[in-house]
CSV table of C-alpha atoms and ligand atoms in Angstrom, one decimal:
chain,number,residue,atom,x,y,z
G,19,MET,CA,27.1,12.0,18.4
G,20,LEU,CA,24.2,12.8,16.1
G,21,SER,CA,22.4,16.1,16.1
G,22,ILE,CA,18.8,16.2,15.1
G,23,ALA,CA,16.7,19.2,14.4
G,24,LEU,CA,13.1,18.7,15.4
G,25,PRO,CA,10.2,21.0,14.6
G,26,LYS,CA,8.5,22.6,17.7
G,27,GLY,CA,5.2,21.1,18.8
G,28,ARG,CA,3.4,17.8,18.1
G,29,ILE,CA,5.8,16.3,15.6
G,30,ALA,CA,8.7,16.8,17.9
G,31,LYS,CA,6.8,15.1,20.7
G,32,GLU,CA,5.8,12.2,18.5
G,33,THR,CA,9.3,11.8,17.0
G,34,LEU,CA,10.8,11.7,20.5
G,35,GLU,CA,8.3,9.0,21.5
G,36,LYS,CA,9.6,6.9,18.5
G,37,PHE,CA,13.2,7.5,19.8
G,38,GLU,CA,12.1,6.4,23.3
G,39,ASP,CA,10.6,3.2,21.9
G,40,ALA,CA,13.7,2.6,19.8
G,41,PHE,CA,16.4,3.4,22.3
G,42,LYS,CA,14.6,2.7,25.7
G,43,GLU,CA,15.5,6.1,27.0
G,44,LYS,CA,13.4,9.1,28.1
G,45,PHE,CA,13.8,12.1,25.8
G,46,VAL,CA,12.1,15.3,27.0
G,47,PHE,CA,13.0,19.0,26.5
G,48,MET,CA,13.2,20.8,29.9
G,49,ASN,CA,11.1,24.0,30.2
G,50,ARG,CA,12.4,26.4,27.6
G,51,LYS,CA,15.6,24.6,26.7
G,52,LEU,CA,16.3,24.4,23.0
G,53,ILE,CA,18.9,21.6,23.2
G,54,LEU,CA,18.4,18.1,24.7
G,55,GLU,CA,21.5,16.0,24.9
G,56,LYS,CA,21.2,12.4,25.8
G,57,ALA,CA,22.4,8.9,24.9
G,58,GLY,CA,24.5,10.0,22.0
G,59,PHE,CA,21.9,12.4,20.5
G,60,LYS,CA,21.7,16.1,20.5
G,61,PHE,CA,18.1,17.2,19.7
G,62,LEU,CA,17.5,20.8,18.6
G,63,ASN,CA,14.2,22.5,19.1
G,64,VAL,CA,13.6,24.6,16.0
G,65,ARG,CA,10.8,26.2,14.0
G,66,ASN,CA,9.2,23.9,11.4
G,67,GLN,CA,10.4,25.8,8.3
G,68,ASP,CA,13.8,26.2,9.8
G,69,VAL,CA,14.6,22.5,10.0
G,70,PRO,CA,16.0,22.1,6.5
G,71,THR,CA,18.1,25.2,7.0
G,72,TYR,CA,19.9,23.7,10.0
G,73,VAL,CA,20.4,20.4,8.2
G,74,ILE,CA,21.6,21.9,4.9
G,75,HIS,CA,24.2,24.0,6.7
G,76,GLY,CA,25.3,21.0,8.7
G,77,ALA,CA,24.3,22.6,12.1
G,78,ALA,CA,22.3,19.4,12.5
G,79,ASP,CA,23.2,16.1,10.9
G,80,LEU,CA,19.5,15.1,10.7
G,81,GLY,CA,16.1,16.7,10.9
G,82,VAL,CA,12.5,15.8,10.9
G,83,VAL,CA,10.2,17.8,8.6
G,84,GLY,CA,7.0,17.6,6.6
G,85,LEU,CA,7.2,16.6,3.0
G,86,ASP,CA,5.2,19.8,2.1
G,87,VAL,CA,8.0,21.9,3.6
G,88,LEU,CA,10.7,20.0,1.6
G,89,GLU,CA,8.7,20.2,-1.7
G,90,GLU,CA,8.2,23.9,-1.2
G,91,LYS,CA,12.0,24.6,-1.4
G,92,GLU,CA,13.6,21.7,-3.2
G,93,TYR,CA,16.5,21.4,-0.7
G,94,ASP,CA,19.7,19.5,-1.5
G,95,LEU,CA,19.5,16.9,1.2
G,96,ILE,CA,18.8,13.2,1.7
G,97,LYS,CA,15.3,11.9,2.5
G,98,LEU,CA,16.0,8.9,4.8
G,99,LEU,CA,12.7,7.7,6.1
G,100,ASP,CA,9.0,8.4,6.1
G,101,LEU,CA,8.2,8.6,9.8
G,102,LYS,CA,4.4,8.3,9.0
G,103,LEU,CA,3.8,11.1,11.5
G,104,GLY,CA,2.0,14.4,11.1
G,105,LEU,CA,-0.1,13.0,8.2
G,106,CYS,CA,-1.9,15.7,6.4
G,107,LYS,CA,-2.6,16.9,2.9
G,108,VAL,CA,-2.1,20.1,0.9
G,109,ALA,CA,-5.5,21.0,-0.5
G,110,PHE,CA,-7.7,23.7,-1.9
G,111,GLY,CA,-10.2,25.5,0.3
G,112,PHE,CA,-13.2,27.5,-1.0
G,113,VAL,CA,-15.8,29.6,0.7
G,114,LYS,CA,-18.7,27.1,1.2
G,115,GLY,CA,-20.8,27.0,-2.0
G,116,ASN,CA,-18.4,29.1,-3.9
G,117,LYS,CA,-16.2,26.6,-5.8
G,118,VAL,CA,-13.8,28.5,-8.1
G,119,ASP,CA,-13.6,28.1,-11.9
G,120,PHE,CA,-9.9,28.2,-12.6
G,121,THR,CA,-10.4,28.7,-16.3
G,122,LYS,CA,-11.7,32.2,-15.6
G,123,SER,CA,-9.1,35.0,-15.6
G,124,ASN,CA,-7.7,36.8,-12.6
G,125,ILE,CA,-8.3,34.0,-10.1
G,126,LYS,CA,-6.4,34.7,-6.9
G,127,VAL,CA,-5.1,31.9,-4.8
G,128,ALA,CA,-3.6,32.6,-1.3
G,129,THR,CA,-1.2,30.2,0.2
G,130,LYS,CA,1.9,29.5,2.3
G,131,HIS,CA,2.9,26.9,-0.3
G,132,GLU,CA,3.8,29.1,-3.2
G,133,ILE,CA,6.0,26.7,-5.1
G,134,ILE,CA,3.7,23.7,-4.8
G,135,THR,CA,0.7,25.8,-5.9
G,136,LYS,CA,2.7,27.3,-8.8
G,137,LYS,CA,3.7,23.9,-10.0
G,138,TYR,CA,0.2,22.5,-9.8
G,139,PHE,CA,-1.2,25.3,-12.1
G,140,GLU,CA,1.8,25.2,-14.4
G,141,GLU,CA,1.3,21.4,-15.0
G,142,LYS,CA,-2.3,22.2,-15.9
G,143,ALA,CA,-1.2,25.1,-18.0
G,144,MET,CA,-3.5,27.5,-16.1
G,145,ALA,CA,-2.7,31.0,-15.1
G,146,VAL,CA,-3.7,32.2,-11.7
G,147,ASP,CA,-2.4,34.9,-9.3
G,148,ILE,CA,-0.7,33.4,-6.3
G,149,ILE,CA,-0.6,35.5,-3.1
G,150,LYS,CA,2.0,34.5,-0.6
G,151,LEU,CA,0.9,34.5,3.1
G,152,TYR,CA,2.6,33.2,6.2
G,153,GLY,CA,-0.3,32.0,8.3
G,154,SER,CA,-4.0,32.2,9.1
G,155,ILE,CA,-4.6,31.4,5.4
G,156,GLU,CA,-8.3,30.5,6.0
G,157,LEU,CA,-9.0,34.2,6.7
G,158,ALA,CA,-8.0,35.4,3.2
G,159,PRO,CA,-11.0,34.3,1.2
G,160,LEU,CA,-13.4,35.5,3.9
G,161,VAL,CA,-12.3,39.1,3.5
G,162,GLY,CA,-11.8,39.1,-0.2
G,163,LEU,CA,-8.0,38.8,-0.4
G,164,CYS,CA,-8.4,35.8,-2.7
G,165,ASP,CA,-10.9,33.5,-4.4
G,166,CYS,CA,-9.6,30.4,-2.7
G,167,ILE,CA,-6.7,29.0,-0.7
G,168,VAL,CA,-4.2,26.2,-0.8
G,169,ASP,CA,-3.4,25.0,2.7
G,170,ILE,CA,-2.6,22.1,5.0
G,171,VAL,CA,-5.6,20.1,5.9
G,172,GLU,CA,-5.3,17.6,8.8
G,173,THR,CA,-8.7,17.1,10.3
G,174,GLY,CA,-10.4,19.7,8.2
G,175,GLU,CA,-11.7,21.5,11.4
G,176,THR,CA,-10.0,24.8,10.7
G,177,MET,CA,-11.6,25.2,7.3
G,178,LYS,CA,-15.0,24.0,8.5
G,179,GLU,CA,-14.9,26.4,11.5
G,180,ASN,CA,-14.2,29.3,9.1
G,181,GLY,CA,-17.0,28.5,6.7
G,182,LEU,CA,-14.7,26.9,4.1
G,183,GLU,CA,-15.0,23.6,2.3
G,184,VAL,CA,-12.1,21.4,1.4
G,185,GLY,CA,-11.5,21.0,-2.3
G,186,ASP,CA,-9.1,18.9,-4.4
G,187,THR,CA,-5.9,17.5,-2.9
G,188,ILE,CA,-2.6,18.6,-4.4
G,189,MET,CA,-0.4,16.3,-2.3
G,190,GLN,CA,-0.3,14.1,0.7
G,191,SER,CA,2.3,14.9,3.3
G,192,SER,CA,3.9,13.3,6.4
G,193,ALA,CA,7.1,13.9,8.5
G,194,TYR,CA,10.4,12.7,7.0
G,195,LEU,CA,13.7,12.0,8.6
G,196,ILE,CA,16.2,13.9,6.5
G,197,ALA,CA,20.0,14.0,6.5
G,198,ASN,CA,22.8,16.4,5.6
G,199,LYS,CA,24.8,15.0,2.7
G,200,ASN,CA,28.2,15.3,4.3
G,201,SER,CA,26.9,13.9,7.6
G,202,PHE,CA,25.4,11.0,5.7
G,203,TYR,CA,28.8,9.9,4.4
G,204,ALA,CA,30.8,10.9,7.4
G,205,LYS,CA,28.5,9.2,10.0
G,206,LYS,CA,27.0,6.5,7.8
G,207,ASP,CA,27.1,3.7,10.4
G,208,LEU,CA,25.5,5.8,13.1
G,209,ILE,CA,22.8,7.1,10.7
G,210,PHE,CA,22.0,3.6,9.3
G,211,ASP,CA,21.8,2.2,12.8
G,212,LEU,CA,19.4,4.9,13.8
G,213,LYS,CA,17.4,4.5,10.7
G,214,GLU,CA,17.0,0.8,11.3
G,215,LYS,CA,16.1,1.2,14.9
G,216,ILE,CA,13.5,3.8,14.2
G,217,GLN,CA,12.1,1.8,11.3
G,218,SER,CA,11.6,-1.1,13.6
G,219,VAL,CA,9.2,0.9,15.9
G,220,LEU,CA,7.1,2.5,13.2
M,16,PRP,C1,-2.2,24.1,9.6
M,16,PRP,C2,-3.0,24.8,8.5
M,16,PRP,C3,-4.3,24.9,9.1
M,16,PRP,C4,-4.4,23.8,10.1
M,16,PRP,C5,-5.2,22.7,9.5
M,16,PRP,O1,-1.5,25.1,10.4
M,16,PRP,O2,-2.4,26.0,8.1
M,16,PRP,O3,-4.5,26.2,9.8
M,16,PRP,O4,-3.1,23.4,10.3
M,16,PRP,O5,-5.5,21.7,10.5
M,16,PRP,P1,-6.9,21.0,10.6
M,16,PRP,O6,-7.3,20.5,9.2
M,16,PRP,O7,-6.7,19.9,11.5
M,16,PRP,O8,-7.8,22.0,11.2
M,16,PRP,P2,-0.4,24.6,11.4
M,16,PRP,O9,-1.0,24.2,12.7
M,16,PRP,O10,0.5,23.7,10.7
M,16,PRP,O11,0.4,26.0,11.8
M,16,PRP,P3,1.2,27.0,10.8
M,16,PRP,O12,0.2,27.8,10.1
M,16,PRP,O13,1.9,27.8,11.8
M,16,PRP,O14,2.1,26.1,9.9
């Protein structure tokens, strides 16, 4: 049996569709159930940012999570496969017409991706103030909390609808299949078989 933590929402749905193609079984979470057990798999329905936590602690052998979430925390786990789902980028957002000059002092950048943003500016040897937020990032520059944001851009609709323009890209992201290190060795055959089957339907 392999347990797999899936992030709630669209990525879970798209991942389960890949499993359906690969294993010719129907995989659907019933109503509000958080566990789905079928055909040798136990799928866990967890919050996006919590996926690596379940996998690191071995509460799940495998997980599916965005590269941006992995980069943000530098977890000690194995990246098995790029599922090419949930494609998006981590990019800057500015109030339309107000592109920020990062060489100025006291520039404030609001983001959920604190580490990724910090690294970006460290590599450029630029000093900015990073303000950590947990959601609705697009709001922050509109009310003067910051000069610009760093956030996930998928279609660009959210920024556009809020009068922001998308700036430079920091990184591209997509959903990865990840594995707990102990599980990877203890259940190597099962995991390799799964990886191959999923790869064949990507
Ligand atoms: C992300 C991001 C934006 C939106 C961008 O949020 O924070 O708000 O998606 O998508 P778009 O470019 O297609 O408009 P997400 O839905 O991942 O929710 P979260 O803030 O709870 O992580």
